[in-house]
Structures are given as C-alpha cells and as structure tokens.
Amino acid sequence: MEEKSSSSSNLATLPEENPASVFSSSSKPIRPPTQKSSEKYSPLDWKGYFDQEDDVSIPDSNDVFHVYTAGNEGPVVFCLHGGGYSGLSFAISARVIKEKARVVAMDLRGHGKSSTENEVDMSIETLCNDVQAVVKTMYGDSPPAIVLVGHSMGGSVAVHLAAKKMLPSLAGLVVVDVVEGTAMASLMHMQKILSNRMQYFPSIEKAIEWNVRGGSLRNIESARISIPGTVTFDDSQQCYRHRARLEETEQYWRGWYEGLSEKFLSSPVPKLLLLAGTDRLDRALTIGQMQGKFQMIVVRHTGHAIQEDVPDEFATLILNFVSRNRIGPHGVEIPGISKPSQPHA
C-alpha cells in the first residue's frame, strides 16, 4: 500500500518563503532573493518526458484507461504505479528508457485520468483484467515483448499477471519495493495513515509541497510532474483532494499481497526485485534469492518511490535488466540466430 506521508502537521497551509529582505546596516551583505514556495513547487508538464498521452477505450464496456507513452522501438516497458500515484510516477525515468525501449505507463482504475464504472473496485482480479484489456486493446493479437514494471500495489498486480500467465508476450518482470511480509504487516496501520494525511489542498502547488516536505517523495522535479495526476478539484469544497479513494478499498488490500512471494517466485520469466532496504525481505524471498531464482538490487538513498526519487538510476537498472536478459521487441533474442524473414506478398 502506498501511503503518502503520514505526517499530521498542516503542511498545506505553510506560509510561503519570504522574498528577499534588505538589511538596514550597509555593513551587512544584501540577502539574495529566495525562491517563492509557489514557484519552487509549481507543476511541470509531462510533455518534456513522455511523447504522448492516449485514452484506451475497452470494448464492450464504459471503461477508459489513460496511458502515457514514449519511444518507438524495442520491447515495451509497461509500468504500473502504486496506490495513490499515477502513470506520471514514471515520467522522468521514461525520458531515459525511451532511448532504448518503448514505455507505456497507465493510470490504473480509480487513479489519474482513467475513468471506470466502478472506481473503488480495486480487487486484484479486476486490476489484472484491466491491464490485460489495455494490452489487448493496444496491441491486438500480436503484442510486442512486454517487460512489466510494477511499484508497490502495481507490483502486486504485475506479479499476479505474470503468475497467471495473462500476458502471452511477457518477457520480464520488475517489482519495485513491495514484499509480502512487510506489506501484510503494514495493513493494520493503513486506515490510520490514510486518515491522518492531509485531505484537502488549496492549490496543486500546496499538494506538491506537502508530498515533498512530508517525505513521501524526495525528488522535487518528479513530484512537480506526478503529483498533479494524484489530486482532483473538489467543487463542493472548492479545493483539491486525493484522486484515489483508497480508504474505500480496504476489503481488497489483503488480496493484493497474500501469497505474493510464492507467486513472484513461480512467475516463469526473468525477474528483478528492486528494494529501498534489505529489511523488506521475507523468508521465501530470502531462500529464493540464495537459490538464484531472481535478481535483487537494493537501491540506496531513496524512499519507497524509487522510480521517482532516483529516476535516472531506476531507468538504468531497467535497461540493464532488459539487456542482461537479451529482451528484444519480439522476446528473448539468441545471438547468432536471426529472425525468420517475413514472406513477400
């Protein structure tokens, strides 16, 4: 579960930093102008990172999923964000990944700009079906090789998709900072964390500021891109609130994480687990890692949202994983064996 910072201090109403002040004594240096809070935390457009955005309408339903895409060659790095985040969580890393692979980052149900008939049905089955439907709608019967990258809640969705073999062209699985043991243990605290967080923001700038100063995101540039996708304007309150109604999804939380370690280990594709700390490993994963069943990397100096806090390092780790496992646009490429040529019409 992806709690935003649980700090209960009223960060949304922090006064803006004072502009330059001039000392009355001529013997003291003039203080340089300081950046106003509203400028420091102003939103950034995703267009400098992704190439385009699209709405994917699912046939025979009223569900429309928003996706951000980048790159035009190589396998598809398909990114699933955590609860309370959005596809824009992967914006800065997409700018790097797109040089060698395609990137798709979707807004999951109840998040970002996606629109679904039931915004709070976040059962693991529904979330998996959503991703499968988006891939099918985008690529039809001949999808390119897909490397699933999932952060936290999105990581559990990625694992379930892989374990159930729901994506026939799946070529790799990257799980970002979610482990069954730690996640299950944290569930009892989640409602309190959600209720203690700031609920309303007078502006998007204040929402960005709250996330950065509260510590849930450590990279101001990424926060300025991603946070606008996690809030929505509430007409009745005349202010911004969290877009995802996570507190209404409690009945599904256990389903995200129960049995996750075994499902991860059983997934029949190359696997990478990125962690923000070694304390997150449980027994099944520790044994599996010792047996060489997956690659694990602990990323230092980062919080829970590794892809946002250190996006360049994250992008490099993803590309190294793709290269190490020789994943090309059509799957694993074996040196010395060329693809069969297409018959001429």
mmCIF file of C-alpha atoms in Angstrom:
data_model
loop_
_atom_site.group_PDB
_atom_site.id
_atom_site.type_symbol
_atom_site.label_atom_id
_atom_site.label_comp_id
_atom_site.label_asym_id
_atom_site.label_seq_id
_atom_site.Cartn_x
_atom_site.Cartn_y
_atom_site.Cartn_z
ATOM 1 C CA MET A 1 0.000 0.000 0.000
ATOM 2 C CA GLU A 2 1.398 3.355 -0.877
ATOM 3 C CA GLU A 3 0.701 5.718 1.890
ATOM 4 C CA LYS A 4 1.602 9.284 1.206
ATOM 5 C CA SER A 5 3.444 10.775 4.135
ATOM 6 C CA SER A 6 1.711 10.181 7.448
ATOM 7 C CA SER A 7 2.934 13.436 8.916
ATOM 8 C CA SER A 8 -0.011 15.152 10.537
ATOM 9 C CA SER A 9 1.453 18.640 10.523
ATOM 10 C CA ASN A 10 -0.553 21.062 8.445
ATOM 11 C CA LEU A 11 1.926 21.422 5.621
ATOM 12 C CA ALA A 12 -0.670 22.574 3.120
ATOM 13 C CA THR A 13 -1.008 25.888 4.913
ATOM 14 C CA LEU A 14 2.681 26.616 5.383
ATOM 15 C CA PRO A 15 3.450 30.270 4.647
ATOM 16 C CA GLU A 16 5.443 30.927 1.536
ATOM 17 C CA GLU A 17 9.093 31.679 1.990
ATOM 18 C CA ASN A 18 9.804 35.351 2.456
ATOM 19 C CA PRO A 19 11.120 37.284 -0.534
ATOM 20 C CA ALA A 20 14.470 38.981 -0.346
ATOM 21 C CA SER A 21 14.975 41.182 2.659
ATOM 22 C CA VAL A 22 17.466 44.029 2.807
ATOM 23 C CA PHE A 23 19.444 44.579 5.976
ATOM 24 C CA SER A 24 19.326 48.154 7.235
ATOM 25 C CA SER A 25 23.040 48.197 8.034
ATOM 26 C CA SER A 26 25.173 48.885 4.995
ATOM 27 C CA SER A 27 27.957 46.768 6.508
ATOM 28 C CA LYS A 28 25.920 43.585 6.058
ATOM 29 C CA PRO A 29 25.536 41.885 2.672
ATOM 30 C CA ILE A 30 22.210 42.006 0.886
ATOM 31 C CA ARG A 31 20.407 38.692 1.176
ATOM 32 C CA PRO A 32 19.815 37.174 -2.252
ATOM 33 C CA PRO A 33 16.221 36.644 -3.350
ATOM 34 C CA THR A 34 14.763 33.314 -2.257
ATOM 35 C CA GLN A 35 12.527 31.279 -4.489
ATOM 36 C CA LYS A 36 8.889 31.581 -3.539
ATOM 37 C CA SER A 37 7.223 28.373 -2.423
ATOM 38 C CA SER A 38 4.638 28.717 -5.197
ATOM 39 C CA GLU A 39 7.438 28.766 -7.794
ATOM 40 C CA LYS A 40 9.507 26.001 -6.224
ATOM 41 C CA TYR A 41 6.532 23.644 -6.197
ATOM 42 C CA SER A 42 4.829 24.701 -9.432
ATOM 43 C CA PRO A 43 3.561 21.844 -11.663
ATOM 44 C CA LEU A 44 5.645 20.609 -14.602
ATOM 45 C CA ASP A 45 4.148 19.373 -17.877
ATOM 46 C CA TRP A 46 4.643 15.676 -18.716
ATOM 47 C CA LYS A 47 5.347 16.557 -22.361
ATOM 48 C CA GLY A 48 9.043 17.009 -21.680
ATOM 49 C CA TYR A 49 9.232 13.363 -20.601
ATOM 50 C CA PHE A 50 6.645 11.186 -22.341
ATOM 51 C CA ASP A 51 5.974 11.542 -26.067
ATOM 52 C CA GLN A 52 2.186 11.410 -25.941
ATOM 53 C CA GLU A 53 -0.897 10.509 -23.936
ATOM 54 C CA ASP A 54 -3.851 8.445 -25.113
ATOM 55 C CA ASP A 55 -7.181 7.150 -23.883
ATOM 56 C CA VAL A 56 -7.682 3.412 -24.347
ATOM 57 C CA SER A 57 -11.394 2.566 -24.550
ATOM 58 C CA ILE A 58 -12.108 -1.033 -23.574
ATOM 59 C CA PRO A 59 -14.570 -2.723 -25.972
ATOM 60 C CA ASP A 60 -17.987 -3.687 -24.593
ATOM 61 C CA SER A 61 -17.575 -1.506 -21.512
ATOM 62 C CA ASN A 62 -17.597 2.129 -20.464
ATOM 63 C CA ASP A 63 -14.070 1.902 -19.051
ATOM 64 C CA VAL A 64 -11.452 4.237 -20.496
ATOM 65 C CA PHE A 65 -7.841 3.968 -19.331
ATOM 66 C CA HIS A 66 -5.372 6.793 -19.721
ATOM 67 C CA VAL A 67 -1.854 5.904 -20.869
ATOM 68 C CA TYR A 68 1.367 7.852 -21.359
ATOM 69 C CA THR A 69 3.740 6.523 -23.992
ATOM 70 C CA ALA A 70 7.309 7.143 -25.126
ATOM 71 C CA GLY A 71 9.809 5.635 -27.548
ATOM 72 C CA ASN A 72 9.212 3.804 -30.811
ATOM 73 C CA GLU A 73 11.421 0.719 -30.838
ATOM 74 C CA GLY A 74 12.473 -2.178 -28.657
ATOM 75 C CA PRO A 75 10.374 -4.114 -26.151
ATOM 76 C CA VAL A 76 7.579 -2.389 -24.237
ATOM 77 C CA VAL A 77 8.361 -1.473 -20.638
ATOM 78 C CA PHE A 78 4.811 -1.455 -19.271
ATOM 79 C CA CYS A 79 4.652 0.471 -15.982
ATOM 80 C CA LEU A 80 2.076 0.039 -13.207
ATOM 81 C CA HIS A 81 2.055 2.669 -10.464
ATOM 82 C CA GLY A 82 1.280 2.224 -6.781
ATOM 83 C CA GLY A 83 -1.918 3.080 -4.932
ATOM 84 C CA GLY A 84 -2.431 6.829 -4.753
ATOM 85 C CA TYR A 85 0.110 7.533 -7.528
ATOM 86 C CA SER A 86 -0.441 7.757 -11.319
ATOM 87 C CA GLY A 87 1.275 6.840 -14.563
ATOM 88 C CA LEU A 88 3.202 10.103 -14.301
ATOM 89 C CA SER A 89 5.179 8.486 -11.480
ATOM 90 C CA PHE A 90 7.402 7.070 -14.241
ATOM 91 C CA ALA A 91 7.797 10.298 -16.242
ATOM 92 C CA ILE A 92 11.450 11.163 -15.592
ATOM 93 C CA SER A 93 12.644 7.574 -15.961
ATOM 94 C CA ALA A 94 10.654 7.260 -19.210
ATOM 95 C CA ARG A 95 12.765 10.043 -20.707
ATOM 96 C CA VAL A 96 15.810 7.775 -20.331
ATOM 97 C CA ILE A 97 14.219 4.374 -21.009
ATOM 98 C CA LYS A 98 12.675 5.559 -24.296
ATOM 99 C CA GLU A 99 16.123 5.845 -25.869
ATOM 100 C CA LYS A 100 16.340 2.034 -25.987
ATOM 101 C CA ALA A 101 12.824 0.735 -25.383
ATOM 102 C CA ARG A 102 9.194 1.737 -25.600
ATOM 103 C CA VAL A 103 7.439 2.883 -22.442
ATOM 104 C CA VAL A 104 3.750 2.660 -21.545
ATOM 105 C CA ALA A 105 2.578 3.952 -18.167
ATOM 106 C CA MET A 106 -1.147 3.600 -17.494
ATOM 107 C CA ASP A 107 -3.364 5.205 -14.891
ATOM 108 C CA LEU A 108 -4.898 2.297 -13.018
ATOM 109 C CA ARG A 109 -8.601 2.122 -12.126
ATOM 110 C CA GLY A 110 -9.647 4.933 -9.795
ATOM 111 C CA HIS A 111 -6.426 6.851 -10.470
ATOM 112 C CA GLY A 112 -5.223 9.704 -12.662
ATOM 113 C CA LYS A 113 -7.239 10.405 -15.799
ATOM 114 C CA SER A 114 -8.700 6.909 -16.167
ATOM 115 C CA SER A 115 -12.478 6.650 -15.989
ATOM 116 C CA THR A 116 -14.261 3.446 -14.965
ATOM 117 C CA GLU A 117 -17.781 2.455 -13.984
ATOM 118 C CA ASN A 118 -16.627 1.297 -10.540
ATOM 119 C CA GLU A 119 -13.788 3.475 -9.272
ATOM 120 C CA VAL A 120 -13.321 1.604 -5.987
ATOM 121 C CA ASP A 121 -13.344 -1.993 -7.264
ATOM 122 C CA MET A 122 -9.621 -2.466 -6.807
ATOM 123 C CA SER A 123 -9.701 -6.211 -6.316
ATOM 124 C CA ILE A 124 -6.558 -7.862 -7.630
ATOM 125 C CA GLU A 125 -8.664 -9.741 -10.206
ATOM 126 C CA THR A 126 -10.204 -6.524 -11.562
ATOM 127 C CA LEU A 127 -6.864 -4.702 -11.689
ATOM 128 C CA CYS A 128 -5.283 -7.618 -13.559
ATOM 129 C CA ASN A 129 -8.176 -7.795 -16.004
ATOM 130 C CA ASP A 130 -7.843 -4.045 -16.608
ATOM 131 C CA VAL A 131 -4.177 -4.331 -17.578
ATOM 132 C CA GLN A 132 -4.839 -7.363 -19.757
ATOM 133 C CA ALA A 133 -7.655 -5.493 -21.518
ATOM 134 C CA VAL A 134 -5.477 -2.415 -22.124
ATOM 135 C CA VAL A 135 -2.666 -4.533 -23.610
ATOM 136 C CA LYS A 136 -5.149 -6.426 -25.802
ATOM 137 C CA THR A 137 -6.811 -3.206 -26.987
ATOM 138 C CA MET A 138 -3.482 -1.514 -27.726
ATOM 139 C CA TYR A 139 -1.736 -4.396 -29.488
ATOM 140 C CA GLY A 140 -4.378 -6.893 -30.630
ATOM 141 C CA ASP A 141 -3.318 -10.489 -31.249
ATOM 142 C CA SER A 142 0.360 -9.767 -31.894
ATOM 143 C CA PRO A 143 1.688 -7.810 -28.907
ATOM 144 C CA PRO A 144 5.374 -6.961 -28.697
ATOM 145 C CA ALA A 145 7.570 -8.324 -25.927
ATOM 146 C CA ILE A 146 6.486 -6.777 -22.642
ATOM 147 C CA VAL A 147 8.533 -6.133 -19.528
ATOM 148 C CA LEU A 148 6.118 -5.474 -16.663
ATOM 149 C CA VAL A 149 7.331 -2.947 -14.106
ATOM 150 C CA GLY A 150 5.165 -2.540 -11.011
ATOM 151 C CA HIS A 151 5.621 -0.282 -7.993
ATOM 152 C CA SER A 152 4.073 -1.335 -4.674
ATOM 153 C CA MET A 153 0.379 -2.055 -5.341
ATOM 154 C CA GLY A 154 1.227 -2.041 -9.046
ATOM 155 C CA GLY A 155 3.968 -4.542 -8.246
ATOM 156 C CA SER A 156 1.399 -6.947 -6.828
ATOM 157 C CA VAL A 157 -0.690 -6.544 -9.987
ATOM 158 C CA ALA A 158 2.385 -7.249 -12.131
ATOM 159 C CA VAL A 159 3.198 -10.390 -10.116
ATOM 160 C CA HIS A 160 -0.349 -11.745 -10.387
ATOM 161 C CA LEU A 161 -0.398 -11.070 -14.149
ATOM 162 C CA ALA A 162 2.896 -12.928 -14.552
ATOM 163 C CA ALA A 163 2.000 -15.863 -12.290
ATOM 164 C CA LYS A 164 -1.366 -16.334 -14.048
ATOM 165 C CA LYS A 165 0.316 -16.040 -17.492
ATOM 166 C CA MET A 166 -2.247 -13.423 -18.513
ATOM 167 C CA LEU A 167 0.095 -11.688 -20.977
ATOM 168 C CA PRO A 168 1.374 -14.173 -23.587
ATOM 169 C CA SER A 169 4.220 -11.904 -24.736
ATOM 170 C CA LEU A 170 5.532 -11.224 -21.212
ATOM 171 C CA ALA A 171 9.334 -11.347 -21.286
ATOM 172 C CA GLY A 172 10.345 -9.889 -17.913
ATOM 173 C CA LEU A 173 9.041 -8.821 -14.506
ATOM 174 C CA VAL A 174 10.358 -5.964 -12.350
ATOM 175 C CA VAL A 175 8.851 -5.456 -8.892
ATOM 176 C CA VAL A 176 9.596 -2.195 -7.118
ATOM 177 C CA ASP A 177 9.718 -2.080 -3.309
ATOM 178 C CA VAL A 178 6.935 -4.443 -2.345
ATOM 179 C CA VAL A 179 7.382 -7.631 -0.331
ATOM 180 C CA GLU A 180 4.562 -9.755 1.036
ATOM 181 C CA GLY A 181 5.706 -9.881 4.661
ATOM 182 C CA THR A 182 6.228 -6.147 5.077
ATOM 183 C CA ALA A 183 3.095 -5.250 3.124
ATOM 184 C CA MET A 184 0.854 -7.590 5.112
ATOM 185 C CA ALA A 185 2.255 -6.296 8.399
ATOM 186 C CA SER A 186 1.563 -2.691 7.402
ATOM 187 C CA LEU A 187 -2.093 -3.207 6.507
ATOM 188 C CA MET A 188 -3.324 -2.810 10.085
ATOM 189 C CA HIS A 189 -1.937 0.733 10.100
ATOM 190 C CA MET A 190 -3.169 1.816 6.687
ATOM 191 C CA GLN A 191 -6.537 3.361 7.583
ATOM 192 C CA LYS A 192 -4.898 5.449 10.292
ATOM 193 C CA ILE A 193 -2.195 6.593 7.889
ATOM 194 C CA LEU A 194 -4.777 7.476 5.251
ATOM 195 C CA SER A 195 -6.993 9.366 7.703
ATOM 196 C CA ASN A 196 -4.062 11.263 9.230
ATOM 197 C CA ARG A 197 -2.739 12.556 5.936
ATOM 198 C CA MET A 198 -3.653 15.978 4.600
ATOM 199 C CA GLN A 199 -7.062 15.619 2.919
ATOM 200 C CA TYR A 200 -7.533 18.981 1.171
ATOM 201 C CA PHE A 201 -5.159 21.366 -0.569
ATOM 202 C CA PRO A 202 -5.852 24.983 -1.545
ATOM 203 C CA SER A 203 -3.743 24.552 -4.690
ATOM 204 C CA ILE A 204 -1.799 21.943 -6.653
ATOM 205 C CA GLU A 205 1.393 23.703 -5.515
ATOM 206 C CA LYS A 206 0.467 23.003 -1.890
ATOM 207 C CA ALA A 207 -0.199 19.346 -2.698
ATOM 208 C CA ILE A 208 3.252 19.070 -4.268
ATOM 209 C CA GLU A 209 4.805 20.845 -1.301
ATOM 210 C CA TRP A 210 3.064 18.559 1.205
ATOM 211 C CA ASN A 211 4.374 15.424 -0.510
ATOM 212 C CA VAL A 212 7.944 16.697 -0.710
ATOM 213 C CA ARG A 213 8.181 18.260 2.733
ATOM 214 C CA GLY A 214 6.380 15.310 4.294
ATOM 215 C CA GLY A 215 8.976 12.967 2.816
ATOM 216 C CA SER A 216 6.843 10.705 0.644
ATOM 217 C CA LEU A 217 8.680 11.997 -2.432
ATOM 218 C CA ARG A 218 12.276 13.199 -2.268
ATOM 219 C CA ASN A 219 12.718 14.457 -5.823
ATOM 220 C CA ILE A 220 11.079 17.848 -6.354
ATOM 221 C CA GLU A 221 11.208 17.604 -10.166
ATOM 222 C CA SER A 222 9.378 14.276 -10.163
ATOM 223 C CA ALA A 223 6.836 15.500 -7.603
ATOM 224 C CA ARG A 224 6.077 18.545 -9.770
ATOM 225 C CA ILE A 225 5.231 16.199 -12.672
ATOM 226 C CA SER A 226 3.486 13.359 -10.857
ATOM 227 C CA ILE A 227 1.508 14.914 -8.007
ATOM 228 C CA PRO A 228 -0.892 16.888 -10.270
ATOM 229 C CA GLY A 229 -2.064 13.466 -11.519
ATOM 230 C CA THR A 230 -2.887 12.306 -7.994
ATOM 231 C CA VAL A 231 -5.271 15.097 -6.987
ATOM 232 C CA THR A 232 -8.585 16.330 -8.336
ATOM 233 C CA PHE A 233 -10.539 19.526 -7.810
ATOM 234 C CA ASP A 234 -13.477 19.154 -5.419
ATOM 235 C CA ASP A 235 -16.211 21.607 -6.425
ATOM 236 C CA SER A 236 -18.107 21.233 -3.157
ATOM 237 C CA GLN A 237 -15.026 22.093 -1.075
ATOM 238 C CA GLN A 238 -13.502 24.479 -3.640
ATOM 239 C CA CYS A 239 -10.080 22.887 -3.203
ATOM 240 C CA TYR A 240 -8.059 19.854 -4.280
ATOM 241 C CA ARG A 241 -8.302 16.373 -2.756
ATOM 242 C CA HIS A 242 -6.739 12.973 -3.394
ATOM 243 C CA ARG A 243 -7.980 11.441 -6.656
ATOM 244 C CA ALA A 244 -7.843 7.813 -5.464
ATOM 245 C CA ARG A 245 -10.357 6.846 -2.790
ATOM 246 C CA LEU A 246 -8.029 4.333 -1.161
ATOM 247 C CA GLU A 247 -9.807 4.386 2.193
ATOM 248 C CA GLU A 248 -12.847 2.841 0.454
ATOM 249 C CA THR A 249 -10.852 -0.113 -0.933
ATOM 250 C CA GLU A 250 -9.823 -1.802 2.331
ATOM 251 C CA GLN A 251 -11.664 -5.023 1.516
ATOM 252 C CA TYR A 252 -9.209 -5.643 -1.333
ATOM 253 C CA TRP A 253 -5.907 -4.900 0.411
ATOM 254 C CA ARG A 254 -5.129 -8.417 1.658
ATOM 255 C CA GLY A 255 -5.802 -9.800 -1.812
ATOM 256 C CA TRP A 256 -3.045 -7.615 -3.236
ATOM 257 C CA TYR A 257 -0.338 -9.110 -1.051
ATOM 258 C CA GLU A 258 -1.346 -12.562 0.244
ATOM 259 C CA GLY A 259 0.837 -15.251 -1.328
ATOM 260 C CA LEU A 260 2.791 -12.649 -3.277
ATOM 261 C CA SER A 261 6.258 -14.115 -2.621
ATOM 262 C CA GLU A 262 5.372 -17.574 -3.918
ATOM 263 C CA LYS A 263 3.598 -16.085 -6.929
ATOM 264 C CA PHE A 264 6.664 -13.951 -7.681
ATOM 265 C CA LEU A 265 8.996 -16.938 -7.429
ATOM 266 C CA SER A 266 6.720 -19.051 -9.635
ATOM 267 C CA SER A 267 6.490 -16.465 -12.424
ATOM 268 C CA PRO A 268 8.078 -18.102 -15.494
ATOM 269 C CA VAL A 269 10.055 -15.079 -16.738
ATOM 270 C CA PRO A 270 13.291 -13.299 -15.724
ATOM 271 C CA LYS A 271 12.666 -11.365 -12.515
ATOM 272 C CA LEU A 272 14.173 -8.333 -10.818
ATOM 273 C CA LEU A 273 13.270 -7.089 -7.339
ATOM 274 C CA LEU A 274 14.245 -3.501 -6.551
ATOM 275 C CA LEU A 275 14.179 -2.620 -2.864
ATOM 276 C CA ALA A 276 14.764 0.543 -0.866
ATOM 277 C CA GLY A 277 16.083 -1.506 2.078
ATOM 278 C CA THR A 278 17.167 -5.068 2.875
ATOM 279 C CA ASP A 279 14.858 -5.292 5.894
ATOM 280 C CA ARG A 280 11.984 -5.882 3.477
ATOM 281 C CA LEU A 281 12.962 -9.460 2.503
ATOM 282 C CA ASP A 282 10.828 -12.282 3.901
ATOM 283 C CA ARG A 283 11.840 -15.924 4.302
ATOM 284 C CA ALA A 284 10.535 -17.234 0.969
ATOM 285 C CA LEU A 285 12.281 -14.466 -0.961
ATOM 286 C CA THR A 286 15.499 -14.859 1.023
ATOM 287 C CA ILE A 287 15.653 -18.556 0.117
ATOM 288 C CA GLY A 288 14.693 -17.854 -3.495
ATOM 289 C CA GLN A 289 17.351 -15.195 -3.780
ATOM 290 C CA MET A 290 20.001 -17.551 -2.374
ATOM 291 C CA GLN A 291 18.928 -20.107 -4.983
ATOM 292 C CA GLY A 292 19.360 -17.553 -7.758
ATOM 293 C CA LYS A 293 15.695 -17.525 -8.786
ATOM 294 C CA PHE A 294 15.672 -13.772 -9.275
ATOM 295 C CA GLN A 295 17.946 -10.758 -9.332
ATOM 296 C CA MET A 296 17.714 -8.382 -6.393
ATOM 297 C CA ILE A 297 19.142 -4.887 -6.108
ATOM 298 C CA VAL A 298 18.959 -2.659 -3.046
ATOM 299 C CA VAL A 299 18.817 0.983 -4.145
ATOM 300 C CA ARG A 300 20.404 3.328 -1.642
ATOM 301 C CA HIS A 301 19.399 6.872 -0.682
ATOM 302 C CA THR A 302 15.804 6.540 -1.771
ATOM 303 C CA GLY A 303 12.356 6.329 -0.276
ATOM 304 C CA HIS A 304 9.521 3.982 -1.215
ATOM 305 C CA ALA A 305 9.012 5.535 -4.674
ATOM 306 C CA ILE A 306 12.372 4.508 -6.143
ATOM 307 C CA GLN A 307 11.304 5.420 -9.693
ATOM 308 C CA GLU A 308 10.595 8.996 -8.573
ATOM 309 C CA ASP A 309 13.373 9.606 -6.052
ATOM 310 C CA VAL A 310 16.248 8.350 -8.246
ATOM 311 C CA PRO A 311 14.696 8.162 -11.744
ATOM 312 C CA ASP A 312 17.933 8.082 -13.748
ATOM 313 C CA GLU A 313 19.344 5.225 -11.668
ATOM 314 C CA PHE A 314 15.992 3.453 -11.892
ATOM 315 C CA ALA A 315 15.939 3.798 -15.687
ATOM 316 C CA THR A 316 19.482 2.439 -15.927
ATOM 317 C CA LEU A 317 18.544 -0.575 -13.797
ATOM 318 C CA ILE A 318 15.540 -1.294 -16.045
ATOM 319 C CA LEU A 319 17.605 -1.032 -19.238
ATOM 320 C CA ASN A 320 20.359 -3.194 -17.751
ATOM 321 C CA PHE A 321 17.747 -5.832 -16.890
ATOM 322 C CA VAL A 322 16.405 -5.755 -20.460
ATOM 323 C CA SER A 323 19.920 -6.012 -21.902
ATOM 324 C CA ARG A 324 21.120 -8.681 -19.454
ATOM 325 C CA ASN A 325 18.196 -10.916 -20.385
ATOM 326 C CA ARG A 326 18.534 -10.126 -24.112
ATOM 327 C CA ILE A 327 14.919 -8.972 -24.367
ATOM 328 C CA GLY A 328 14.205 -7.542 -27.802
ATOM 329 C CA PRO A 329 10.990 -6.271 -29.404
ATOM 330 C CA HIS A 330 9.851 -9.846 -30.097
ATOM 331 C CA GLY A 331 11.123 -11.523 -26.951
ATOM 332 C CA VAL A 332 14.420 -13.087 -25.932
ATOM 333 C CA GLU A 333 16.960 -12.759 -28.712
ATOM 334 C CA ILE A 334 19.540 -15.547 -29.013
ATOM 335 C CA PRO A 335 22.867 -14.407 -30.520
ATOM 336 C CA GLY A 336 23.638 -15.981 -33.877
ATOM 337 C CA ILE A 337 20.034 -16.874 -34.644
ATOM 338 C CA SER A 338 18.279 -14.430 -36.915
ATOM 339 C CA LYS A 339 14.556 -13.924 -37.022
ATOM 340 C CA PRO A 340 12.779 -15.671 -39.895
ATOM 341 C CA SER A 341 12.168 -13.268 -42.724
ATOM 342 C CA GLN A 342 8.626 -12.268 -43.483
ATOM 343 C CA PRO A 343 7.190 -13.873 -46.628
ATOM 344 C CA HIS A 344 6.801 -11.483 -49.522
ATOM 345 C CA ALA A 345 3.283 -10.584 -50.519
#
